[in-house]
Short mmCIF file of C-alpha atoms and ligand atoms in Angstrom, two decimals:
data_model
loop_
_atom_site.label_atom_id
_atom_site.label_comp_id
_atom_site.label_asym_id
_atom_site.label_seq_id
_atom_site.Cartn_x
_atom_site.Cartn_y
_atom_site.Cartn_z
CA UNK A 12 30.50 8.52 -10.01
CA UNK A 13 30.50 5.30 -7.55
CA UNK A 14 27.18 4.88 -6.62
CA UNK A 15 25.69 4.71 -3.28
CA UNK A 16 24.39 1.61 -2.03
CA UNK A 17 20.76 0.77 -1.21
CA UNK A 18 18.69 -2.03 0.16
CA UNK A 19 14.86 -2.56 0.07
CA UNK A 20 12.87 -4.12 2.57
CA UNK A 21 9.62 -6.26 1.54
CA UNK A 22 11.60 -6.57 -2.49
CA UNK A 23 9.49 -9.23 -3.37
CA UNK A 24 5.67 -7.37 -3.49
CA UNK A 25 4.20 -5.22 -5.54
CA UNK A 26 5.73 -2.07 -4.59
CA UNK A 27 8.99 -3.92 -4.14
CA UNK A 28 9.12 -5.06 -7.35
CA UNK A 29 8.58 -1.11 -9.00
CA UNK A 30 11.57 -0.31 -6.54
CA UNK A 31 13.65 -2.93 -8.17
CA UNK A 32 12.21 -2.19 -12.04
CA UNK A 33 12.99 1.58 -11.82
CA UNK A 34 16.37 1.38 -9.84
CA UNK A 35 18.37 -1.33 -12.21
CA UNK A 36 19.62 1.21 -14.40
CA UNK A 37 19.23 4.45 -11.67
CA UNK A 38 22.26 7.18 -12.50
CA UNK A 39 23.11 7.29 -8.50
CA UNK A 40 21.74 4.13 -6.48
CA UNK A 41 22.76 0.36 -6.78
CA UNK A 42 20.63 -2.42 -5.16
CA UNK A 43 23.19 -4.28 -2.88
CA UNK A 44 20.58 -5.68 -0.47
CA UNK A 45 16.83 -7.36 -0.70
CA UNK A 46 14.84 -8.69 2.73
CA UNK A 47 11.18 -10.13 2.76
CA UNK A 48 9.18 -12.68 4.73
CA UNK A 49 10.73 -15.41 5.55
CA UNK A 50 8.59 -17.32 3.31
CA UNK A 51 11.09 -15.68 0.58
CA UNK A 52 14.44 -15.40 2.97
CA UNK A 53 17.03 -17.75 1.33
CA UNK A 54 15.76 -17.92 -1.93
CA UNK A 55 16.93 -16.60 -5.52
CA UNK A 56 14.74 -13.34 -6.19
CA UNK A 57 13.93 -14.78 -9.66
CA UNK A 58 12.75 -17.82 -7.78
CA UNK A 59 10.66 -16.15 -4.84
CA UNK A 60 8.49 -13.56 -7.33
CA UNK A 61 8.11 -16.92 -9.81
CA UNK A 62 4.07 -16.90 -10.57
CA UNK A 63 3.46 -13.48 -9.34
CA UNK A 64 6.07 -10.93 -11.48
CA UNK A 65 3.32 -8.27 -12.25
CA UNK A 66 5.85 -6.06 -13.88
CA UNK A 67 5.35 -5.53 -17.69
CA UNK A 68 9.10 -5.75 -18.13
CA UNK A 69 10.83 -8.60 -17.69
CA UNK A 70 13.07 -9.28 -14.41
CA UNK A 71 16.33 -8.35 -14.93
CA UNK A 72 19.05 -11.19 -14.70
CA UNK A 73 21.53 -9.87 -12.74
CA UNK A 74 19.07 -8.68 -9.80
CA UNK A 75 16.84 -11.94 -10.46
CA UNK A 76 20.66 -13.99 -8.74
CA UNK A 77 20.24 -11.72 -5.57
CA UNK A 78 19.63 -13.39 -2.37
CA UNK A 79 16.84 -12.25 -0.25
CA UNK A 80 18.05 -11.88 3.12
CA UNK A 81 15.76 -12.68 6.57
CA UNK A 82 13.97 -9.02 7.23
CA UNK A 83 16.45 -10.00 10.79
CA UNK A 84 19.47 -9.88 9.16
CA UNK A 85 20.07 -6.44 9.88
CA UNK A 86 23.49 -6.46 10.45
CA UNK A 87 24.03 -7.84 6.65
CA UNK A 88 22.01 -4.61 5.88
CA UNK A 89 24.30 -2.53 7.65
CA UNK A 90 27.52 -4.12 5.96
CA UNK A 91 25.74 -3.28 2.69
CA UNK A 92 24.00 -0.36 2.47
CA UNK A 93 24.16 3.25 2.98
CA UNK A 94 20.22 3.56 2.75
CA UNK A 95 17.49 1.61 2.51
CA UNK A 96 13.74 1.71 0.91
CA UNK A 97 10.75 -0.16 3.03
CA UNK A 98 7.73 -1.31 0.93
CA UNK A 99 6.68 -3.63 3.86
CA UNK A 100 2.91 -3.53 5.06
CA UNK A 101 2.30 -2.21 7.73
CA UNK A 102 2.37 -4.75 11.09
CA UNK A 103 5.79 -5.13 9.75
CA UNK A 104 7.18 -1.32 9.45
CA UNK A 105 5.79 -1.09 13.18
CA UNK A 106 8.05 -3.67 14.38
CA UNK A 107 11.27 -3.28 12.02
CA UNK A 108 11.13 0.46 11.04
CA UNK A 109 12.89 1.49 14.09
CA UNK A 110 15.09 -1.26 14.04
CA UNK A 111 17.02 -0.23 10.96
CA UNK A 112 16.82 3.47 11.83
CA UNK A 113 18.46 2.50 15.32
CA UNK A 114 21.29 0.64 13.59
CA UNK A 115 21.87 3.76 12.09
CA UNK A 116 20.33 2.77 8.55
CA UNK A 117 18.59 6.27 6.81
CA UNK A 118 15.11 4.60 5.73
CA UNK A 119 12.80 5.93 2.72
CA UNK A 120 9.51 4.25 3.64
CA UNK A 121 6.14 3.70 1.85
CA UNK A 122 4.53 2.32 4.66
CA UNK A 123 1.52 4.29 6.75
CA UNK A 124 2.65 3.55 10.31
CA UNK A 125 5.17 6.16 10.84
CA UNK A 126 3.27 9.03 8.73
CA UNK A 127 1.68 10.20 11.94
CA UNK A 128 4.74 10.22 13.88
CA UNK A 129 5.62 13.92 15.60
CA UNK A 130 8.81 14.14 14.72
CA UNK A 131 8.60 12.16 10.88
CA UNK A 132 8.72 14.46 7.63
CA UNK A 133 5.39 13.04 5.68
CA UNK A 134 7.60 14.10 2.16
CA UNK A 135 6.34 15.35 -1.27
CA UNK A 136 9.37 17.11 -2.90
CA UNK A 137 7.41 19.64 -4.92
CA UNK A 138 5.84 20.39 -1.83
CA UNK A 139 7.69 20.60 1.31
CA UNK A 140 11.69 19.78 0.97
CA UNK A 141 11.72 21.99 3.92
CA UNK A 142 10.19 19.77 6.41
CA UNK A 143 13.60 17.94 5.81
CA UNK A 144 14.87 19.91 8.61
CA UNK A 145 13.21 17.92 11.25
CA UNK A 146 15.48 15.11 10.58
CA UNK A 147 18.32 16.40 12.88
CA UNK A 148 15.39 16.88 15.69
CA UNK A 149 14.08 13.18 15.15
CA UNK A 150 17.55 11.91 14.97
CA UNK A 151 18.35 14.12 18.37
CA UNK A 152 15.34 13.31 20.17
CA UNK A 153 15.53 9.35 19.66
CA UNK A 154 19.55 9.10 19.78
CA UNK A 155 19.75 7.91 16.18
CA UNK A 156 23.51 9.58 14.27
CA UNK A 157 23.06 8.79 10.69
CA UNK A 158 19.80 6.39 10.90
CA UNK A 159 16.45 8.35 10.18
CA UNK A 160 13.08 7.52 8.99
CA UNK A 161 11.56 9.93 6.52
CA UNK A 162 7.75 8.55 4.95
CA UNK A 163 6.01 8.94 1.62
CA UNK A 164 2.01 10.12 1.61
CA UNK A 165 -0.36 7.82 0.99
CA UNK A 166 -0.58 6.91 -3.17
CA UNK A 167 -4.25 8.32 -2.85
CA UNK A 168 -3.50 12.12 -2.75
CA UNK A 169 -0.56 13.11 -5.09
CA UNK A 170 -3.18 13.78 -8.08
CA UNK A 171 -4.87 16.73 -5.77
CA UNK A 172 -2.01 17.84 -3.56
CA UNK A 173 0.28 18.62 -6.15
CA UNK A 174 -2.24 20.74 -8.42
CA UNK A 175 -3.74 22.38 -5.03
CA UNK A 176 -0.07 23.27 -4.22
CA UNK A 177 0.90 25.34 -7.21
CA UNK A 178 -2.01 27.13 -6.55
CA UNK A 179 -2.10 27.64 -2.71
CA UNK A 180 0.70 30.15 -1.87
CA UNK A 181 -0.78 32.87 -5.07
CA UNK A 182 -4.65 31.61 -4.18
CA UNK A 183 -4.91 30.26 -0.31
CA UNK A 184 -6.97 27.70 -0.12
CA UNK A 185 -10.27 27.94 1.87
CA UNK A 186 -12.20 24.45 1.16
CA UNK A 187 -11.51 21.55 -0.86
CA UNK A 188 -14.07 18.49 -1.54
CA UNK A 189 -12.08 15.11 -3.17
CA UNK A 190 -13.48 11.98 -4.75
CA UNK A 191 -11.22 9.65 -5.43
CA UNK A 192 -11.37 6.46 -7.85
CA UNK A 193 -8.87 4.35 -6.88
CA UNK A 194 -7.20 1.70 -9.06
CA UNK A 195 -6.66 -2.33 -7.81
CA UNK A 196 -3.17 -2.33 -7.59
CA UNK A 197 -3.42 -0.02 -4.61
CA UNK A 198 -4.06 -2.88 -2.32
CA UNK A 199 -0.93 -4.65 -3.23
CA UNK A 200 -0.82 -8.76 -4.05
CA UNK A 201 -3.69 -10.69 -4.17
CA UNK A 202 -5.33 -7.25 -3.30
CA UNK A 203 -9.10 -7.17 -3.46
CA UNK A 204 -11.18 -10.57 -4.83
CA UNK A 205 -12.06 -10.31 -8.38
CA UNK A 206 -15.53 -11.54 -7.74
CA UNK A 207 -15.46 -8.15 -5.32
CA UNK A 208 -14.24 -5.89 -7.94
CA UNK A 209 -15.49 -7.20 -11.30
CA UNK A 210 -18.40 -4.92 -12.93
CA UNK A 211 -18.20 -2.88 -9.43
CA UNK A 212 -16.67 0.25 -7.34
CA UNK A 213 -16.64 -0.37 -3.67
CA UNK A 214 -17.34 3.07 -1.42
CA UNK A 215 -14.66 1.94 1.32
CA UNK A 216 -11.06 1.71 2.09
CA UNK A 217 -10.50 0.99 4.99
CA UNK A 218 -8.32 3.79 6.87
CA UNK A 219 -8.07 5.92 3.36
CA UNK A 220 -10.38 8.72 3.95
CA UNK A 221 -8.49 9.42 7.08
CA UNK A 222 -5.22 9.30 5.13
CA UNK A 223 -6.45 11.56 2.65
CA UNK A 224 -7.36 13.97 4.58
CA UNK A 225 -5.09 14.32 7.57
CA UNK A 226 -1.62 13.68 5.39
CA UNK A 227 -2.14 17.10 3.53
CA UNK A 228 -2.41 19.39 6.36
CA UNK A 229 0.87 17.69 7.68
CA UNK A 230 2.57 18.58 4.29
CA UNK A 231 0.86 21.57 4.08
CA UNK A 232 1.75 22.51 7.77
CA UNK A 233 4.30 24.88 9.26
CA UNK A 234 7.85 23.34 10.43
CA UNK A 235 8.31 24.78 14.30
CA UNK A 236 11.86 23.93 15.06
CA UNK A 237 11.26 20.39 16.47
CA UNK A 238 7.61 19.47 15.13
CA UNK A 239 5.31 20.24 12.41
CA UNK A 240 2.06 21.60 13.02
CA UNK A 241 -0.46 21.14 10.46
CA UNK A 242 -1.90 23.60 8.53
CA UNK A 243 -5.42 24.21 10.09
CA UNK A 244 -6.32 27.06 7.47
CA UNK A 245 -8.01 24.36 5.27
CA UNK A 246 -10.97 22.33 5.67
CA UNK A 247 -10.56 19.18 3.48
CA UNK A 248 -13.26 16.18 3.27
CA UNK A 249 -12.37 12.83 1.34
CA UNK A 250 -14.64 10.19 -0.30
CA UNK A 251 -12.13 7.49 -1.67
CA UNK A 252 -13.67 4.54 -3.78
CA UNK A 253 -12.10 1.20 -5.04
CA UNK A 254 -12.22 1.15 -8.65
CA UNK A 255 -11.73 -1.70 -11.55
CA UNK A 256 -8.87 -0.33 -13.03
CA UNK A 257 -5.11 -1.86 -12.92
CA UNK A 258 -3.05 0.89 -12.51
CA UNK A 259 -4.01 5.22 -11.72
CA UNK A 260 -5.99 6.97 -8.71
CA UNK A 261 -8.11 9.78 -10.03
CA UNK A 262 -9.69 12.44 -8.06
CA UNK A 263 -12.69 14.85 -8.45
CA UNK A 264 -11.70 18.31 -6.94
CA UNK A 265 -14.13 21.09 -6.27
CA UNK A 266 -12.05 23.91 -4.65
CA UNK A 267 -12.73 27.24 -2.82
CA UNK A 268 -10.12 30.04 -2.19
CA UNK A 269 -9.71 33.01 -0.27
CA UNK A 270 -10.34 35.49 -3.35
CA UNK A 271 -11.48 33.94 -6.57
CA UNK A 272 -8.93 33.61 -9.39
CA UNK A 273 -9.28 33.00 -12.76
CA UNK A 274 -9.34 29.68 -14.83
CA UNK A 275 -6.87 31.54 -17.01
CA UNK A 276 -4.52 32.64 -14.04
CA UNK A 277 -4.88 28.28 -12.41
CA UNK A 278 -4.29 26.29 -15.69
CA UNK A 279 -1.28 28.90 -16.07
CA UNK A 280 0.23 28.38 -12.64
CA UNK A 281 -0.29 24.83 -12.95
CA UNK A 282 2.00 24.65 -16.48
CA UNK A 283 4.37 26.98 -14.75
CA UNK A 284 4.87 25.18 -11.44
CA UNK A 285 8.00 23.62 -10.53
CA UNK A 286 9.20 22.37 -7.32
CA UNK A 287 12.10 21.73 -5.12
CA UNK A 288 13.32 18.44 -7.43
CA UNK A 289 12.78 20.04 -11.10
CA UNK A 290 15.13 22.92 -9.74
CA UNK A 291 17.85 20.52 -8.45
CA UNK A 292 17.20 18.02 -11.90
CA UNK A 293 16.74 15.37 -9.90
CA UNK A 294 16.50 12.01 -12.24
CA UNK A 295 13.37 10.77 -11.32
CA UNK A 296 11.98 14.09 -11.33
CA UNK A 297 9.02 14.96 -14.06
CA UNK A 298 10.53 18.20 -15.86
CA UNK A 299 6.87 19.19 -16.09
CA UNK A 300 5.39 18.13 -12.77
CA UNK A 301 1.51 19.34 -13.84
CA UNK A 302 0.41 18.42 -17.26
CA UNK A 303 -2.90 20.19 -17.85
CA UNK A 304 -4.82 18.38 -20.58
CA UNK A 305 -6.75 20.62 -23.15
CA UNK A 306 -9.54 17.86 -24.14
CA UNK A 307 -12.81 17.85 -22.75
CA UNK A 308 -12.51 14.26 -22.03
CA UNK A 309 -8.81 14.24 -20.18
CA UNK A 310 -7.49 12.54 -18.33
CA UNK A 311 -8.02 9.30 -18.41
CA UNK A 312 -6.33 6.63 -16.70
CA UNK A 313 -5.76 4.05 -19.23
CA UNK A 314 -4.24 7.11 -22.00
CA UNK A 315 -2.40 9.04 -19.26
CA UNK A 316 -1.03 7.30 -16.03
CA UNK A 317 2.18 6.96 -17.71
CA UNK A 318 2.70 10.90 -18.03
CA UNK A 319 6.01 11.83 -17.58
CA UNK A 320 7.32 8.55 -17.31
CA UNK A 321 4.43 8.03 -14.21
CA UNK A 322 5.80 10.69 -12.42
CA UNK A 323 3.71 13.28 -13.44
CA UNK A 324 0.13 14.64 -12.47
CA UNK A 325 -2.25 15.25 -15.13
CA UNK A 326 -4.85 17.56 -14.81
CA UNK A 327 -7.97 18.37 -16.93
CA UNK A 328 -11.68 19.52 -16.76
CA UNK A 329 -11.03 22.58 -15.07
CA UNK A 330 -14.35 24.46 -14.97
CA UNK A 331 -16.62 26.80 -12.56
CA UNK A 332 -18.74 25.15 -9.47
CA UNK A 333 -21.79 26.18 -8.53
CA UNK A 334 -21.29 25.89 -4.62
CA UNK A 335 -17.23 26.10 -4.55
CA UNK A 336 -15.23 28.32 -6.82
CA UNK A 337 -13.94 25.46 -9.40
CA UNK A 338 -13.82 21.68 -10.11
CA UNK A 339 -11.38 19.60 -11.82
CA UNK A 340 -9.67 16.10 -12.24
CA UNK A 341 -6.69 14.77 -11.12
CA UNK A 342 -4.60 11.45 -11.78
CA UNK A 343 -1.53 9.94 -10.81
CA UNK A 344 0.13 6.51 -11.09
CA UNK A 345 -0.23 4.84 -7.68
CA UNK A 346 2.48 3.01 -7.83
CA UNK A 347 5.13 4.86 -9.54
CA UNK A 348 4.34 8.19 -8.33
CA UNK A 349 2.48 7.00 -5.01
CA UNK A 350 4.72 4.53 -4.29
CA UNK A 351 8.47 3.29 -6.23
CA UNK A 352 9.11 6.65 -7.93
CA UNK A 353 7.73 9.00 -5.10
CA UNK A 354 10.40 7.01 -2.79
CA UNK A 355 13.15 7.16 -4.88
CA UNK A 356 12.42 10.89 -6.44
CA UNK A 357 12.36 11.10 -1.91
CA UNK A 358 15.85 9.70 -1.71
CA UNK A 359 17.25 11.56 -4.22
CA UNK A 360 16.15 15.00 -2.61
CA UNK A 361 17.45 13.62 0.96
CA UNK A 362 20.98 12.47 -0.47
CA UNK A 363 21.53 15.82 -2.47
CA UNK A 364 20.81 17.38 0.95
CA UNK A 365 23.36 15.63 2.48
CA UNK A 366 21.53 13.15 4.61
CA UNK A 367 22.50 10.38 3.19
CA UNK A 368 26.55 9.55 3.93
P1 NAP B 417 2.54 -6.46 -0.95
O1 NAP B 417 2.43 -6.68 -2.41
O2 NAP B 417 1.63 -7.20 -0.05
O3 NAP B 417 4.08 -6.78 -0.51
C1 NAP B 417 4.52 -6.84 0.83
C2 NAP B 417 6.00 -7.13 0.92
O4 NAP B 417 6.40 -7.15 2.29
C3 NAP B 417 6.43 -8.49 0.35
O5 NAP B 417 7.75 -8.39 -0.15
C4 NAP B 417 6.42 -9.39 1.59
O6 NAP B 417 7.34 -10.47 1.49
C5 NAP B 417 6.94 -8.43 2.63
N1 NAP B 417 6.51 -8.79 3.98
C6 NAP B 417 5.26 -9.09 4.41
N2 NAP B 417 5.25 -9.36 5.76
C7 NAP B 417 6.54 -9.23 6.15
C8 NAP B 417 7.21 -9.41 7.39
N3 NAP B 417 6.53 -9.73 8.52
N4 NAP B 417 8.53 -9.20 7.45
C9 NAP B 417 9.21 -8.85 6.33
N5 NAP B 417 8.67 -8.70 5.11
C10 NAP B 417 7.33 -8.88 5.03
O7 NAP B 417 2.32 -4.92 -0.57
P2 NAP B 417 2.60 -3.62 -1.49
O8 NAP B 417 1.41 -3.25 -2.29
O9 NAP B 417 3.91 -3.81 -2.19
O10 NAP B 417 2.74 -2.49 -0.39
C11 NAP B 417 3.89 -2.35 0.43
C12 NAP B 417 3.75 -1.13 1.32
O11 NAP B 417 3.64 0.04 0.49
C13 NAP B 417 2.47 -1.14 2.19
O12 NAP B 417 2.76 -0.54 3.42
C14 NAP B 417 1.49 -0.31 1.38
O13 NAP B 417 0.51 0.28 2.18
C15 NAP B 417 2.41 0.74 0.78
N6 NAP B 417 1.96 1.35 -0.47
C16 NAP B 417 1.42 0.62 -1.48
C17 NAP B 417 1.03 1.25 -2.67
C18 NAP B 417 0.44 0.51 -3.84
O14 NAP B 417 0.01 1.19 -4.79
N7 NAP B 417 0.40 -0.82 -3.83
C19 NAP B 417 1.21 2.63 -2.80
C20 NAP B 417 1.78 3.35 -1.74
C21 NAP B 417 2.15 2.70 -0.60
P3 NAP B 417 6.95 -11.95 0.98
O15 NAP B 417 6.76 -11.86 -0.49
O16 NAP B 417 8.14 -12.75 1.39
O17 NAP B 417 5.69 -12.33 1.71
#
């Protein structure tokens, strides 16, 4: 199979970096294009990530000779590429977002900026492929022909979205309380101050409650022809703390339904879900999406953020509530899952639509 060509824009942070770890040997995509700040246009990758490579694996040699183009050079994108993946924060998705989408460039983004946008699918493949249908009204309404924009949640809510979902069309969902424990490398390079985060959690992100609990009612909403109105069934409140560990959000769920079901009847739909990209085998896809973990103590994000190759939620500690029906905990790898993998498991679902041409 020749594969398809892809660029990604901010390569050289730390969600860049994932993008480039988990696509060097990907069975469809080839990087053929790499744009940061111009502090890093012109340079050798190897020599712009030099001192601050936070990948365990070495950088591979072949993608450490690519040039890093000028985030401008959109035109060299263009030549190159028949998608691209943005990991840029977020002043700079405002300004160049649009930019490659208008030069007809399909764009996979991590960033928040556009997540809020009417006419942008907020995707989580397990969760709602379908709201890929609002790409022909986003790419009507703003004149675009093959350039679209298409988002990734925020990194904070795949470990209770994903559980909540194999539940919510067999048990609706009435009211859902989260506490998340967030790890470090959540706020990208140099992140937080170690004298900040050392022996402490911090009980603010800024913008992150917000995230957390607006995003899911957009995925969770219904797709009406040209827009996507969010589900307003579910009441949802979000405490999201900064915690000292590397890698793996965690989340405290306490959950009411409609009609009570049993913990035998959840842990079983959570080992039996599958989504939209286990159907279609997609490669980054996690054959088992939900791992539910039988120990007392599970999980835990040092022993299992690496589920699945990272791409999978594990659950645990399911167990009754005495103000909402159940409680349990949640974990995902930030940035595999919430970021690098999420996106590409995203492009994968898009091109096997036929988006991507
Ligand atoms: P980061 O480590 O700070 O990296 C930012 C990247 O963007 C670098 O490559 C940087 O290039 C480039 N950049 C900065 N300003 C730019 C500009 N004006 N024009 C072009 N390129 C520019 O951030 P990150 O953690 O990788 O996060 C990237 C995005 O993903 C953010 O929007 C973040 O919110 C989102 N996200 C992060 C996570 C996570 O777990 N970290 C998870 C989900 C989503 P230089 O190296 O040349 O400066």
């Amino acid at each position: 199979m020749k594969k398809i060509k892809v660029g990604i824009l901010g390569a050289t942070g730390m969600v860049g970096q994932q993008y480039l770890q988990r696509l060097k040997e990907h069975p469809w995509f080839e990087i053929s294009f790499l744009a940061s700040s111009e502090t890093s246009a012109g340079k050798k990758y190897k020599d712009a990530v030099e001192n601050r490579w936070y990948q365990k694996e070495p950088l591979d040699n072949e993608l450490g000779k690519l040039s890093i183009h000028s985030i401008e050079d959109i035109e060299s994108c263009h030549k190159n590429c028949h998608f691209v993946f943005s990991a840029l924060p977020t002043n700079a998705a405002k300004i160049y977002e649009e930019k490659y989408a208008s030069a007809e460039i399909p764009e996979i983004s991590n960033a928040s900026y556009h997540r809020a946008s009417i006419d942008v699918p907020v995707l989580l493949p397990e969760v709602n492929a379908k709201h890929l249908e609002l790409i022909h009204y986003q790419q009507k309404r703003r004149g675009w022909k093959k350039g679209f924009i298409v988002v990734k949640p925020n990194c904070s809510l795949q470990s209770y979205v994903i559980p909540l979902e194999a539940l919510r069309k067999q048990f609706p969902l009435k009211k859902i309380l989260v506490t998340t424990l967030q790890a470090i490398s959540g706020a990208g390079y140099p992140g937080i101050s170690a004298l900040d985060i050392h022996d402490n959690i911090i009980p603010f992100i800024q913008g992150e409650e917000e995230k957390s609990e607006q995003e899911p009612l957009k995925i969770w909403g219904t797709l009406e022809r040209d827009k996507i109105l969010p589900s307003n069934d579910i009441q949802l409140s979000v405490h999201c703390n900064r915690v000292p560990v590397m890698d793996g959000h965690m989340a405290c769920v306490s959950v009411e339904f409609a009609h009570k079901p049993s913990s035998e009847a959840i842990i079983e739909a959570w080992q039996n879900f599958r989504g939209e990209p286990q159907k279609l085998d997609l490669p980054e896809a996690p054959s088992q999406p939900i791992v539910y973990k039988q120990e007392i103590n599970r999980p835990q994000t040092r022993l299992d953020r690496m589920e699945g190759n990272g791409m999978a939620i594990t659950v645990g500690r399911l167990r009754e509530c005495p103000i909402f029906h159940y409680r349990f905990v949640g974990l995902s790898h930030n940035t595999i899952r919430g970021a690098a993998g999420g996106g590409i498991l995203n492009a994968e679902l898009i091109y096997k639509q036929g988006y991507i041409y």
